[in-house]
Amino acid sequence: MRDLFRKIAPVADELGRVFADHGHELALVGGPVRDLLLGRVGKDLDLTTDARPERVLDIVRDWADSVWTIGIDFGTVGLRKGGWLIEITTYRSESYDPKSRKPEVMYGDTLDADLERRDFAVNAMAIRLPSNEFVDPYGGLPDLAAKRLRTPGPPERSFGDDPLRMLRAARFASQLGFTVDQAAVTAMTEMAGRIEIVSAERIRDELDKLVCGARPRDGLRLLVDTGLAAHVLPELPKLRLEIDEHHRHKDVYEHSLTVLDQAIAQEDDGQPDRILRWAALLHDIGKPKTRRHEPGGRVSFHHHEVVGAQMTKKRMTELRFPKDVVADVSRLVELHLRFHGYGTGEWTDSAVRRYVRDAGHLLTRLHKLTRADCTTRNKRKAAALSRTYDQLEERISRLAEEEELAKIRPELDGNEIQRVLGVGPGPVVGQAYKFLLDLRLDKGVLGKEEATAALRDWAEANDVVTG
């Protein structure tokens, strides 16, 4: 650890001496200590001190390159020194009022007491500065070696103080591949409903980190098994549809987790693709609402992609995801079945153009989602689907070279439409633009002369008053 600590020690020790000179304690704490022991060194440092926030500001003002106070109401002062981003938080304990979504902050006086209020023992280790004394009163180091998540004190008290810690357990299971201690799992199951007092934004952040972790399946299973998912992502446990001996269909819950795994395997450079992962997880959430028992023991899910897109938009909006993320994920859910109309390659060039046009900037992700959605154990069927999609991608590539599919526009723009028809701005121009776009998609490149003639024929057929 000493070798690893040398990478951050100069700036940490320097700040530790500054605090010591002012008569205050300072310690590196939490995630940075855990990551240091795991051999990972970042540029973000979390520190804790006995100094109150206003005193911290006095101490660091002349030392730091810049200082910000956005978290000062919660006892945190942020600062930058060189390439390091540092947060200094006063020793504290925080808890939720049973009816409040915001934690009540109370300051503490000792490092050990501050460590006890932290979420898990692996995050309750510290290094005193500038002495570099390692502090581990709650056994975080053995837990780290065992890849175990355990609360410093009774889990009921920890989760009662901050219910969001239950989601953090699932998030760390995904990010670090750790197993949650059985006592904590039991408490999470018994206290799952308590999560509802936490704000949507904080829940969203934890869910997003979980889905973008190294092993999201583990974290998602924990949420479902403990009942937490029923409160924060209820569409997920609802995928566990009852299967009877007369009406058989694929296990939609397991299928969705497998699609997520297979989507992750296609990510570029191992970097998590938030849009792709959420779309893979939610792509079939419309199935429970659209399930119908058909004659002969068949089960159908007609239009589940459309229903699922609406449900995805609603859930992600309620979780306060950015609008562009909501739009992209719900659009992928809506489009995820489109390929299956391709059959064995019967689509016309017009249909291929529309496929590309509808996917827009999501085309590459749609390719990956469609391939990930094949979870059949029938190797022959899987190989046939893969070959067919290869053929579609080859056709898209060929047409893209010939026609610049990504830039498809009508061959006449709005100003040209107005000149041809002799009309001013208004709904007629929009209608004409749509007609020309459909023509472009159906027929490919025609040239302006033929497009102009087609536009005039359209105007005459639709009784458009022209100038």
Short mmCIF file of C-alpha atoms in Angstrom, two decimals:
data_model
loop_
_atom_site.label_atom_id
_atom_site.label_comp_id
_atom_site.label_asym_id
_atom_site.label_seq_id
_atom_site.Cartn_x
_atom_site.Cartn_y
_atom_site.Cartn_z
CA MET A 1 0.00 0.00 0.00
CA ARG A 2 2.90 2.35 0.71
CA ASP A 3 4.02 2.14 -2.94
CA LEU A 4 0.52 2.96 -4.12
CA PHE A 5 0.11 5.75 -1.59
CA ARG A 6 3.26 7.45 -2.85
CA LYS A 7 1.32 8.30 -6.03
CA ILE A 8 -1.00 10.58 -4.08
CA ALA A 9 0.98 11.21 -0.89
CA PRO A 10 2.63 14.52 -1.86
CA VAL A 11 -0.62 16.45 -2.24
CA ALA A 12 -2.35 14.53 0.59
CA ASP A 13 0.54 14.89 3.03
CA GLU A 14 0.94 18.56 2.19
CA LEU A 15 -2.72 19.24 2.95
CA GLY A 16 -2.47 17.09 6.10
CA ARG A 17 0.37 19.27 7.35
CA VAL A 18 -1.65 22.42 6.58
CA PHE A 19 -4.53 21.13 8.73
CA ALA A 20 -2.17 19.97 11.49
CA ASP A 21 -0.57 23.42 11.58
CA HIS A 22 -4.04 24.83 12.19
CA GLY A 23 -4.71 22.33 14.99
CA HIS A 24 -7.08 19.99 13.10
CA GLU A 25 -7.18 16.35 12.06
CA LEU A 26 -7.39 15.21 8.44
CA ALA A 27 -7.70 11.72 6.91
CA LEU A 28 -8.10 10.14 3.49
CA VAL A 29 -11.26 8.07 3.72
CA GLY A 30 -13.80 5.87 1.96
CA GLY A 31 -13.65 4.95 -1.71
CA PRO A 32 -10.14 6.31 -2.43
CA VAL A 33 -8.70 4.13 0.38
CA ARG A 34 -10.63 1.09 -0.85
CA ASP A 35 -9.50 1.68 -4.43
CA LEU A 36 -5.92 2.25 -3.30
CA LEU A 37 -5.96 -1.20 -1.70
CA LEU A 38 -7.40 -2.64 -4.91
CA GLY A 39 -4.51 -1.16 -6.86
CA ARG A 40 -6.51 1.65 -8.46
CA VAL A 41 -5.49 5.28 -8.15
CA GLY A 42 -7.75 8.07 -9.37
CA LYS A 43 -7.54 11.85 -9.26
CA ASP A 44 -10.48 12.34 -6.86
CA LEU A 45 -9.74 12.36 -3.13
CA ASP A 46 -12.28 12.19 -0.28
CA LEU A 47 -11.00 13.57 3.01
CA THR A 48 -12.59 13.98 6.42
CA THR A 49 -11.76 16.32 9.28
CA ASP A 50 -12.85 17.49 12.72
CA ALA A 51 -12.89 21.09 11.42
CA ARG A 52 -16.30 22.59 10.71
CA PRO A 53 -16.99 23.67 7.10
CA GLU A 54 -16.42 27.39 7.71
CA ARG A 55 -13.09 26.57 9.35
CA VAL A 56 -12.16 24.31 6.41
CA LEU A 57 -12.77 27.25 4.06
CA ASP A 58 -10.42 29.42 6.12
CA ILE A 59 -7.70 26.74 6.06
CA VAL A 60 -7.77 25.86 2.35
CA ARG A 61 -8.53 29.24 0.79
CA ASP A 62 -4.89 30.23 0.33
CA TRP A 63 -3.66 26.67 -0.37
CA ALA A 64 -6.07 25.49 -3.08
CA ASP A 65 -6.12 26.62 -6.70
CA SER A 66 -9.90 26.95 -6.51
CA VAL A 67 -12.62 26.29 -3.94
CA TRP A 68 -16.39 25.65 -4.22
CA THR A 69 -19.09 25.38 -1.59
CA ILE A 70 -21.99 23.70 -3.40
CA GLY A 71 -22.10 20.93 -0.77
CA ILE A 72 -21.38 23.05 2.29
CA ASP A 73 -24.89 22.55 3.71
CA PHE A 74 -23.98 18.87 4.00
CA GLY A 75 -20.61 19.64 5.53
CA THR A 76 -18.54 19.32 2.34
CA VAL A 77 -16.07 21.78 0.81
CA GLY A 78 -14.69 21.07 -2.66
CA LEU A 79 -11.36 22.23 -4.02
CA ARG A 80 -8.83 21.70 -6.78
CA LYS A 81 -5.06 21.53 -6.38
CA GLY A 82 -3.14 20.90 -9.58
CA GLY A 83 -4.79 17.90 -11.24
CA TRP A 84 -6.44 16.69 -8.01
CA LEU A 85 -10.12 17.16 -7.16
CA ILE A 86 -10.59 17.04 -3.42
CA GLU A 87 -13.68 16.98 -1.20
CA ILE A 88 -13.28 17.61 2.52
CA THR A 89 -16.21 16.66 4.74
CA THR A 90 -16.54 17.37 8.42
CA TYR A 91 -16.89 14.29 10.67
CA ARG A 92 -20.58 13.64 10.69
CA SER A 93 -23.50 11.32 11.11
CA GLU A 94 -26.58 11.68 8.94
CA SER A 95 -30.00 10.12 9.04
CA TYR A 96 -33.39 10.45 7.39
CA ASP A 97 -36.49 11.63 9.12
CA PRO A 98 -39.06 8.89 8.39
CA LYS A 99 -41.06 11.31 6.23
CA SER A 100 -38.22 13.27 4.62
CA ARG A 101 -36.34 12.77 1.35
CA LYS A 102 -33.37 14.80 2.60
CA PRO A 103 -30.86 13.58 5.18
CA GLU A 104 -30.38 15.55 8.38
CA VAL A 105 -26.68 16.30 8.91
CA MET A 106 -25.15 16.22 12.37
CA TYR A 107 -21.44 16.82 12.91
CA GLY A 108 -19.23 14.44 14.88
CA ASP A 109 -15.94 14.79 16.73
CA THR A 110 -13.95 11.59 16.10
CA LEU A 111 -12.71 9.69 13.07
CA ASP A 112 -13.89 6.32 14.41
CA ALA A 113 -17.43 7.63 14.89
CA ASP A 114 -17.39 9.09 11.39
CA LEU A 115 -16.26 5.76 9.95
CA GLU A 116 -19.05 3.90 11.76
CA ARG A 117 -21.71 5.95 9.94
CA ARG A 118 -20.38 4.97 6.52
CA ASP A 119 -22.23 2.52 4.31
CA PHE A 120 -19.94 -0.53 4.30
CA ALA A 121 -16.85 -1.67 6.16
CA VAL A 122 -14.79 -1.61 2.94
CA ASN A 123 -15.60 2.10 2.73
CA ALA A 124 -14.93 2.68 6.45
CA MET A 125 -11.14 2.59 6.26
CA ALA A 126 -8.97 5.69 6.52
CA ILE A 127 -5.38 6.93 6.36
CA ARG A 128 -4.52 9.69 8.82
CA LEU A 129 -2.59 12.60 7.36
CA PRO A 130 0.23 13.43 7.40
CA SER A 131 1.27 10.44 9.58
CA ASN A 132 -0.08 7.87 7.04
CA GLU A 133 -1.48 5.76 9.88
CA PHE A 134 -3.92 3.14 8.53
CA VAL A 135 -7.23 3.08 10.44
CA ASP A 136 -9.63 0.13 10.11
CA PRO A 137 -11.81 -0.22 13.21
CA TYR A 138 -14.59 -2.21 11.49
CA GLY A 139 -12.67 -4.87 9.58
CA GLY A 140 -12.82 -3.41 6.10
CA LEU A 141 -9.51 -4.92 5.02
CA PRO A 142 -10.58 -8.56 5.66
CA ASP A 143 -13.88 -7.81 3.90
CA LEU A 144 -11.99 -6.41 0.93
CA ALA A 145 -9.90 -9.58 0.71
CA ALA A 146 -13.06 -11.71 0.90
CA LYS A 147 -14.94 -9.48 -1.59
CA ARG A 148 -17.70 -9.04 0.96
CA LEU A 149 -20.03 -6.12 1.66
CA ARG A 150 -20.93 -5.72 5.31
CA THR A 151 -22.15 -2.70 7.24
CA PRO A 152 -19.91 -1.34 10.05
CA GLY A 153 -22.79 -1.58 12.53
CA PRO A 154 -26.14 -3.38 12.45
CA PRO A 155 -27.48 -3.21 8.88
CA GLU A 156 -30.95 -2.24 10.12
CA ARG A 157 -29.50 0.88 11.69
CA SER A 158 -27.32 1.67 8.68
CA PHE A 159 -30.16 1.31 6.17
CA GLY A 160 -32.52 3.13 8.49
CA ASP A 161 -30.13 6.08 8.66
CA ASP A 162 -29.81 6.20 4.85
CA PRO A 163 -32.02 3.84 2.82
CA LEU A 164 -30.04 4.61 -0.33
CA ARG A 165 -27.31 2.36 1.06
CA MET A 166 -29.45 -0.62 0.09
CA LEU A 167 -29.13 0.42 -3.55
CA ARG A 168 -25.43 1.05 -3.05
CA ALA A 169 -25.05 -2.57 -1.97
CA ALA A 170 -26.45 -3.69 -5.31
CA ARG A 171 -24.36 -1.11 -7.14
CA PHE A 172 -21.13 -2.34 -5.51
CA ALA A 173 -22.11 -5.91 -6.30
CA SER A 174 -22.16 -4.80 -9.95
CA GLN A 175 -19.12 -2.54 -9.93
CA LEU A 176 -16.78 -4.58 -7.73
CA GLY A 177 -18.17 -8.11 -8.01
CA PHE A 178 -18.61 -8.31 -4.21
CA THR A 179 -21.08 -10.52 -2.36
CA VAL A 180 -23.43 -8.84 0.08
CA ASP A 181 -23.36 -10.20 3.63
CA GLN A 182 -26.47 -12.27 4.43
CA ALA A 183 -27.42 -10.06 7.38
CA ALA A 184 -27.44 -7.07 5.04
CA VAL A 185 -29.50 -8.96 2.44
CA THR A 186 -32.06 -9.86 5.13
CA ALA A 187 -32.27 -6.24 6.25
CA MET A 188 -32.63 -5.05 2.64
CA THR A 189 -35.52 -7.46 2.14
CA GLU A 190 -37.28 -6.40 5.34
CA MET A 191 -36.73 -2.68 4.78
CA ALA A 192 -37.16 -2.45 0.99
CA GLY A 193 -40.14 -0.10 1.24
CA ARG A 194 -38.01 2.46 3.07
CA ILE A 195 -36.29 3.32 -0.22
CA GLU A 196 -39.36 5.27 -1.29
CA ILE A 197 -38.40 8.26 0.87
CA VAL A 198 -35.24 8.78 -1.22
CA SER A 199 -35.38 11.25 -4.12
CA ALA A 200 -35.72 10.02 -7.70
CA GLU A 201 -32.42 11.70 -8.64
CA ARG A 202 -30.40 9.78 -6.04
CA ILE A 203 -32.10 6.51 -7.00
CA ARG A 204 -31.39 7.19 -10.67
CA ASP A 205 -27.70 7.79 -10.01
CA GLU A 206 -27.31 4.49 -8.17
CA LEU A 207 -29.27 2.50 -10.76
CA ASP A 208 -27.29 4.06 -13.58
CA LYS A 209 -23.96 3.21 -11.93
CA LEU A 210 -25.23 -0.32 -11.33
CA VAL A 211 -26.30 -0.83 -14.95
CA CYS A 212 -22.97 0.58 -16.15
CA GLY A 213 -20.96 -1.61 -13.77
CA ALA A 214 -18.83 -4.62 -14.67
CA ARG A 215 -21.44 -7.17 -13.55
CA PRO A 216 -24.90 -5.56 -13.66
CA ARG A 217 -26.66 -8.94 -13.64
CA ASP A 218 -25.49 -9.52 -10.04
CA GLY A 219 -26.72 -6.15 -8.85
CA LEU A 220 -30.06 -6.42 -10.66
CA ARG A 221 -30.69 -9.90 -9.25
CA LEU A 222 -30.07 -8.57 -5.77
CA LEU A 223 -32.59 -5.76 -6.33
CA VAL A 224 -35.23 -8.20 -7.57
CA ASP A 225 -34.59 -10.87 -4.93
CA THR A 226 -34.77 -8.41 -2.02
CA GLY A 227 -37.89 -6.67 -3.34
CA LEU A 228 -36.11 -3.33 -3.85
CA ALA A 229 -36.70 -3.44 -7.60
CA ALA A 230 -40.46 -3.45 -6.99
CA HIS A 231 -40.04 0.08 -5.61
CA VAL A 232 -37.41 1.57 -7.92
CA LEU A 233 -37.72 -0.36 -11.20
CA PRO A 234 -40.96 -2.36 -10.91
CA GLU A 235 -40.99 -3.32 -14.58
CA LEU A 236 -38.02 -5.64 -13.97
CA PRO A 237 -39.55 -8.12 -11.48
CA LYS A 238 -42.77 -8.10 -13.51
CA LEU A 239 -40.81 -9.80 -16.30
CA ARG A 240 -40.83 -12.99 -14.23
CA LEU A 241 -44.01 -14.14 -15.93
CA GLU A 242 -45.74 -17.24 -14.66
CA ILE A 243 -45.19 -20.15 -17.04
CA ASP A 244 -47.67 -23.04 -16.99
CA GLU A 245 -47.57 -26.44 -18.64
CA HIS A 246 -50.11 -25.45 -21.28
CA HIS A 247 -48.75 -22.06 -22.38
CA ARG A 248 -44.99 -22.06 -22.70
CA HIS A 249 -42.72 -19.17 -23.60
CA LYS A 250 -39.23 -17.98 -22.90
CA ASP A 251 -38.40 -16.76 -19.37
CA VAL A 252 -38.55 -13.04 -20.13
CA TYR A 253 -36.67 -12.01 -16.98
CA GLU A 254 -33.72 -14.33 -17.63
CA HIS A 255 -33.85 -13.47 -21.32
CA SER A 256 -33.55 -9.75 -20.55
CA LEU A 257 -30.53 -10.28 -18.29
CA THR A 258 -28.90 -12.41 -20.99
CA VAL A 259 -29.56 -9.77 -23.65
CA LEU A 260 -27.90 -7.24 -21.35
CA ASP A 261 -24.87 -9.53 -20.97
CA GLN A 262 -24.65 -10.02 -24.73
CA ALA A 263 -25.01 -6.30 -25.42
CA ILE A 264 -22.16 -5.58 -23.00
CA ALA A 265 -19.98 -8.10 -24.84
CA GLN A 266 -20.32 -5.97 -27.99
CA GLU A 267 -19.24 -2.67 -26.41
CA ASP A 268 -16.29 -0.92 -27.99
CA ASP A 269 -13.03 -0.85 -26.00
CA GLY A 270 -14.83 -2.19 -22.95
CA GLN A 271 -16.39 1.21 -22.25
CA PRO A 272 -19.96 1.03 -20.88
CA ASP A 273 -22.59 2.25 -23.33
CA ARG A 274 -25.34 3.62 -21.10
CA ILE A 275 -27.92 3.87 -23.90
CA LEU A 276 -27.34 0.36 -25.19
CA ARG A 277 -27.35 -1.21 -21.71
CA TRP A 278 -30.60 0.40 -20.61
CA ALA A 279 -32.26 -0.49 -23.92
CA ALA A 280 -31.12 -4.10 -23.58
CA LEU A 281 -32.45 -4.32 -20.03
CA LEU A 282 -35.82 -2.72 -20.82
CA HIS A 283 -36.43 -3.92 -24.38
CA ASP A 284 -39.11 -6.46 -23.39
CA ILE A 285 -40.83 -4.64 -20.51
CA GLY A 286 -43.98 -4.35 -22.64
CA LYS A 287 -44.48 -8.12 -22.67
CA PRO A 288 -46.39 -8.52 -19.38
CA LYS A 289 -49.02 -6.02 -20.55
CA THR A 290 -49.38 -7.56 -24.01
CA ARG A 291 -49.26 -11.27 -23.22
CA ARG A 292 -52.13 -13.23 -24.76
CA HIS A 293 -52.81 -16.97 -24.67
CA GLU A 294 -53.45 -18.24 -28.18
CA PRO A 295 -54.95 -21.53 -29.43
CA GLY A 296 -52.61 -24.48 -29.43
CA GLY A 297 -50.73 -23.38 -26.33
CA ARG A 298 -49.00 -20.45 -28.05
CA VAL A 299 -48.36 -17.17 -26.29
CA SER A 300 -48.25 -13.85 -28.15
CA PHE A 301 -46.93 -10.41 -27.23
CA HIS A 302 -48.26 -8.33 -30.10
CA HIS A 303 -46.94 -4.74 -30.22
CA HIS A 304 -44.96 -5.20 -27.02
CA GLU A 305 -42.19 -3.06 -28.52
CA VAL A 306 -44.56 -0.08 -28.85
CA VAL A 307 -45.99 -0.54 -25.36
CA GLY A 308 -42.48 -1.11 -24.01
CA ALA A 309 -41.21 2.12 -25.55
CA GLN A 310 -44.01 4.05 -23.83
CA MET A 311 -43.28 2.35 -20.51
CA THR A 312 -39.56 3.01 -20.88
CA LYS A 313 -40.16 6.70 -21.51
CA LYS A 314 -42.45 6.94 -18.48
CA ARG A 315 -40.10 5.11 -16.09
CA MET A 316 -36.93 6.90 -17.15
CA THR A 317 -38.68 10.27 -17.04
CA GLU A 318 -39.87 9.55 -13.50
CA LEU A 319 -36.28 8.69 -12.59
CA ARG A 320 -35.22 12.11 -13.93
CA PHE A 321 -32.94 10.85 -16.70
CA PRO A 322 -31.93 13.53 -19.23
CA LYS A 323 -34.41 13.93 -22.06
CA ASP A 324 -31.95 12.81 -24.74
CA VAL A 325 -31.20 9.60 -22.83
CA VAL A 326 -34.93 8.89 -22.41
CA ALA A 327 -35.55 9.52 -26.11
CA ASP A 328 -32.69 7.30 -27.29
CA VAL A 329 -33.44 4.36 -25.00
CA SER A 330 -37.17 4.37 -25.70
CA ARG A 331 -36.51 4.64 -29.44
CA LEU A 332 -34.26 1.56 -29.37
CA VAL A 333 -36.92 -0.34 -27.45
CA GLU A 334 -39.47 0.65 -30.09
CA LEU A 335 -37.19 -0.48 -32.95
CA HIS A 336 -35.74 -3.66 -31.47
CA LEU A 337 -38.11 -6.00 -33.38
CA ARG A 338 -37.90 -4.21 -36.73
CA PHE A 339 -35.25 -6.58 -38.11
CA HIS A 340 -37.50 -9.60 -37.71
CA GLY A 341 -39.64 -8.34 -40.58
CA TYR A 342 -36.60 -8.82 -42.82
CA GLY A 343 -37.28 -12.55 -43.11
CA THR A 344 -34.58 -14.10 -45.25
CA GLY A 345 -33.75 -10.90 -47.07
CA GLU A 346 -37.01 -9.97 -48.77
CA TRP A 347 -36.78 -6.28 -47.92
CA THR A 348 -36.62 -3.89 -50.83
CA ASP A 349 -33.95 -1.20 -50.95
CA SER A 350 -36.75 1.18 -49.90
CA ALA A 351 -37.36 -0.83 -46.71
CA VAL A 352 -33.64 -0.88 -45.94
CA ARG A 353 -33.48 2.90 -46.37
CA ARG A 354 -36.39 3.31 -43.96
CA TYR A 355 -34.68 1.04 -41.43
CA VAL A 356 -31.62 3.26 -41.53
CA ARG A 357 -33.65 6.45 -41.56
CA ASP A 358 -35.76 5.40 -38.56
CA ALA A 359 -32.69 4.34 -36.55
CA GLY A 360 -30.83 7.55 -37.34
CA HIS A 361 -27.85 8.08 -35.03
CA LEU A 362 -28.85 4.93 -33.11
CA LEU A 363 -28.16 2.57 -36.03
CA THR A 364 -24.95 1.08 -34.64
CA ARG A 365 -26.60 0.53 -31.26
CA LEU A 366 -29.63 -1.01 -32.98
CA HIS A 367 -27.30 -3.45 -34.74
CA LYS A 368 -25.83 -4.47 -31.37
CA LEU A 369 -29.20 -4.68 -29.59
CA THR A 370 -30.70 -6.82 -32.37
CA ARG A 371 -27.79 -9.25 -32.25
CA ALA A 372 -27.88 -9.33 -28.44
CA ASP A 373 -31.60 -10.15 -28.54
CA CYS A 374 -30.87 -13.59 -30.00
CA THR A 375 -30.71 -15.90 -26.97
CA THR A 376 -31.95 -19.13 -28.53
CA ARG A 377 -30.10 -22.31 -27.57
CA ASN A 378 -30.77 -23.70 -31.03
CA LYS A 379 -27.36 -23.23 -32.64
CA ARG A 380 -28.70 -23.65 -36.15
CA LYS A 381 -31.38 -21.01 -35.64
CA ALA A 382 -28.88 -18.63 -34.00
CA ALA A 383 -26.43 -19.04 -36.87
CA ALA A 384 -29.19 -18.41 -39.44
CA LEU A 385 -30.28 -15.21 -37.67
CA SER A 386 -26.68 -14.02 -37.49
CA ARG A 387 -26.12 -14.66 -41.20
CA THR A 388 -29.32 -12.85 -42.11
CA TYR A 389 -28.34 -9.84 -40.07
CA ASP A 390 -24.89 -9.92 -41.65
CA GLN A 391 -26.62 -9.69 -45.02
CA LEU A 392 -28.73 -6.73 -43.87
CA GLU A 393 -25.66 -4.89 -42.62
CA GLU A 394 -23.92 -5.58 -45.94
CA ARG A 395 -26.89 -4.11 -47.83
CA ILE A 396 -26.93 -1.08 -45.54
CA SER A 397 -23.21 -0.60 -46.14
CA ARG A 398 -23.62 -0.87 -49.91
CA LEU A 399 -26.53 1.56 -50.03
CA ALA A 400 -24.71 3.91 -47.67
CA GLU A 401 -21.79 4.09 -50.10
CA GLU A 402 -24.10 4.69 -53.03
CA GLU A 403 -26.53 7.11 -51.46
CA GLU A 404 -25.10 8.45 -48.17
CA LEU A 405 -28.03 6.97 -46.24
CA ALA A 406 -27.23 8.82 -43.04
CA LYS A 407 -27.79 12.11 -44.86
CA ILE A 408 -31.00 11.24 -46.68
CA ARG A 409 -33.05 14.34 -47.40
CA PRO A 410 -35.67 15.16 -50.02
CA GLU A 411 -34.12 16.34 -53.28
CA LEU A 412 -35.86 19.69 -52.90
CA ASP A 413 -35.52 21.77 -49.75
CA GLY A 414 -38.18 23.99 -48.23
CA ASN A 415 -37.28 27.05 -50.27
CA GLU A 416 -37.31 25.07 -53.52
CA ILE A 417 -40.69 23.56 -52.64
CA GLN A 418 -42.12 27.03 -52.13
CA ARG A 419 -40.75 28.21 -55.49
CA VAL A 420 -42.09 25.18 -57.41
CA LEU A 421 -45.56 25.41 -55.85
CA GLY A 422 -45.67 29.18 -55.62
CA VAL A 423 -46.65 29.10 -51.96
CA GLY A 424 -45.31 30.71 -48.81
CA PRO A 425 -44.30 29.10 -45.50
CA GLY A 426 -47.03 26.95 -43.99
CA PRO A 427 -48.37 23.41 -43.52
CA VAL A 428 -48.41 22.71 -47.29
CA VAL A 429 -44.62 22.94 -47.35
CA GLY A 430 -44.37 20.38 -44.54
CA GLN A 431 -46.74 18.02 -46.31
CA ALA A 432 -44.79 18.37 -49.55
CA TYR A 433 -41.50 17.79 -47.74
CA LYS A 434 -42.85 14.54 -46.26
CA PHE A 435 -44.06 13.42 -49.69
CA LEU A 436 -40.62 14.04 -51.21
CA LEU A 437 -38.88 12.30 -48.32
CA ASP A 438 -41.07 9.21 -48.77
CA LEU A 439 -40.35 9.35 -52.49
CA ARG A 440 -36.63 9.52 -51.81
CA LEU A 441 -36.82 6.54 -49.46
CA ASP A 442 -38.92 4.51 -51.91
CA LYS A 443 -37.16 5.33 -55.16
CA GLY A 444 -33.68 6.40 -54.18
CA VAL A 445 -31.98 9.27 -56.03
CA LEU A 446 -34.21 10.63 -58.84
CA GLY A 447 -32.65 13.99 -59.62
CA LYS A 448 -34.21 17.44 -59.16
CA GLU A 449 -36.06 17.45 -62.48
CA GLU A 450 -37.94 14.21 -61.79
CA ALA A 451 -38.53 15.19 -58.16
CA THR A 452 -39.99 18.52 -59.28
CA ALA A 453 -42.35 16.78 -61.72
CA ALA A 454 -43.44 14.36 -59.00
CA LEU A 455 -44.08 17.25 -56.63
CA ARG A 456 -46.32 18.98 -59.17
CA ASP A 457 -48.24 15.75 -59.77
CA TRP A 458 -48.68 15.36 -56.00
CA ALA A 459 -49.96 18.93 -55.65
CA GLU A 460 -52.48 18.41 -58.46
CA ALA A 461 -53.68 15.07 -57.06
CA ASN A 462 -54.15 16.58 -53.60
CA ASP A 463 -55.85 19.80 -54.82
CA VAL A 464 -53.06 21.93 -53.40
CA VAL A 465 -53.65 25.57 -54.32
CA THR A 466 -50.46 26.76 -56.01
CA GLY A 467 -49.35 30.19 -57.16
#
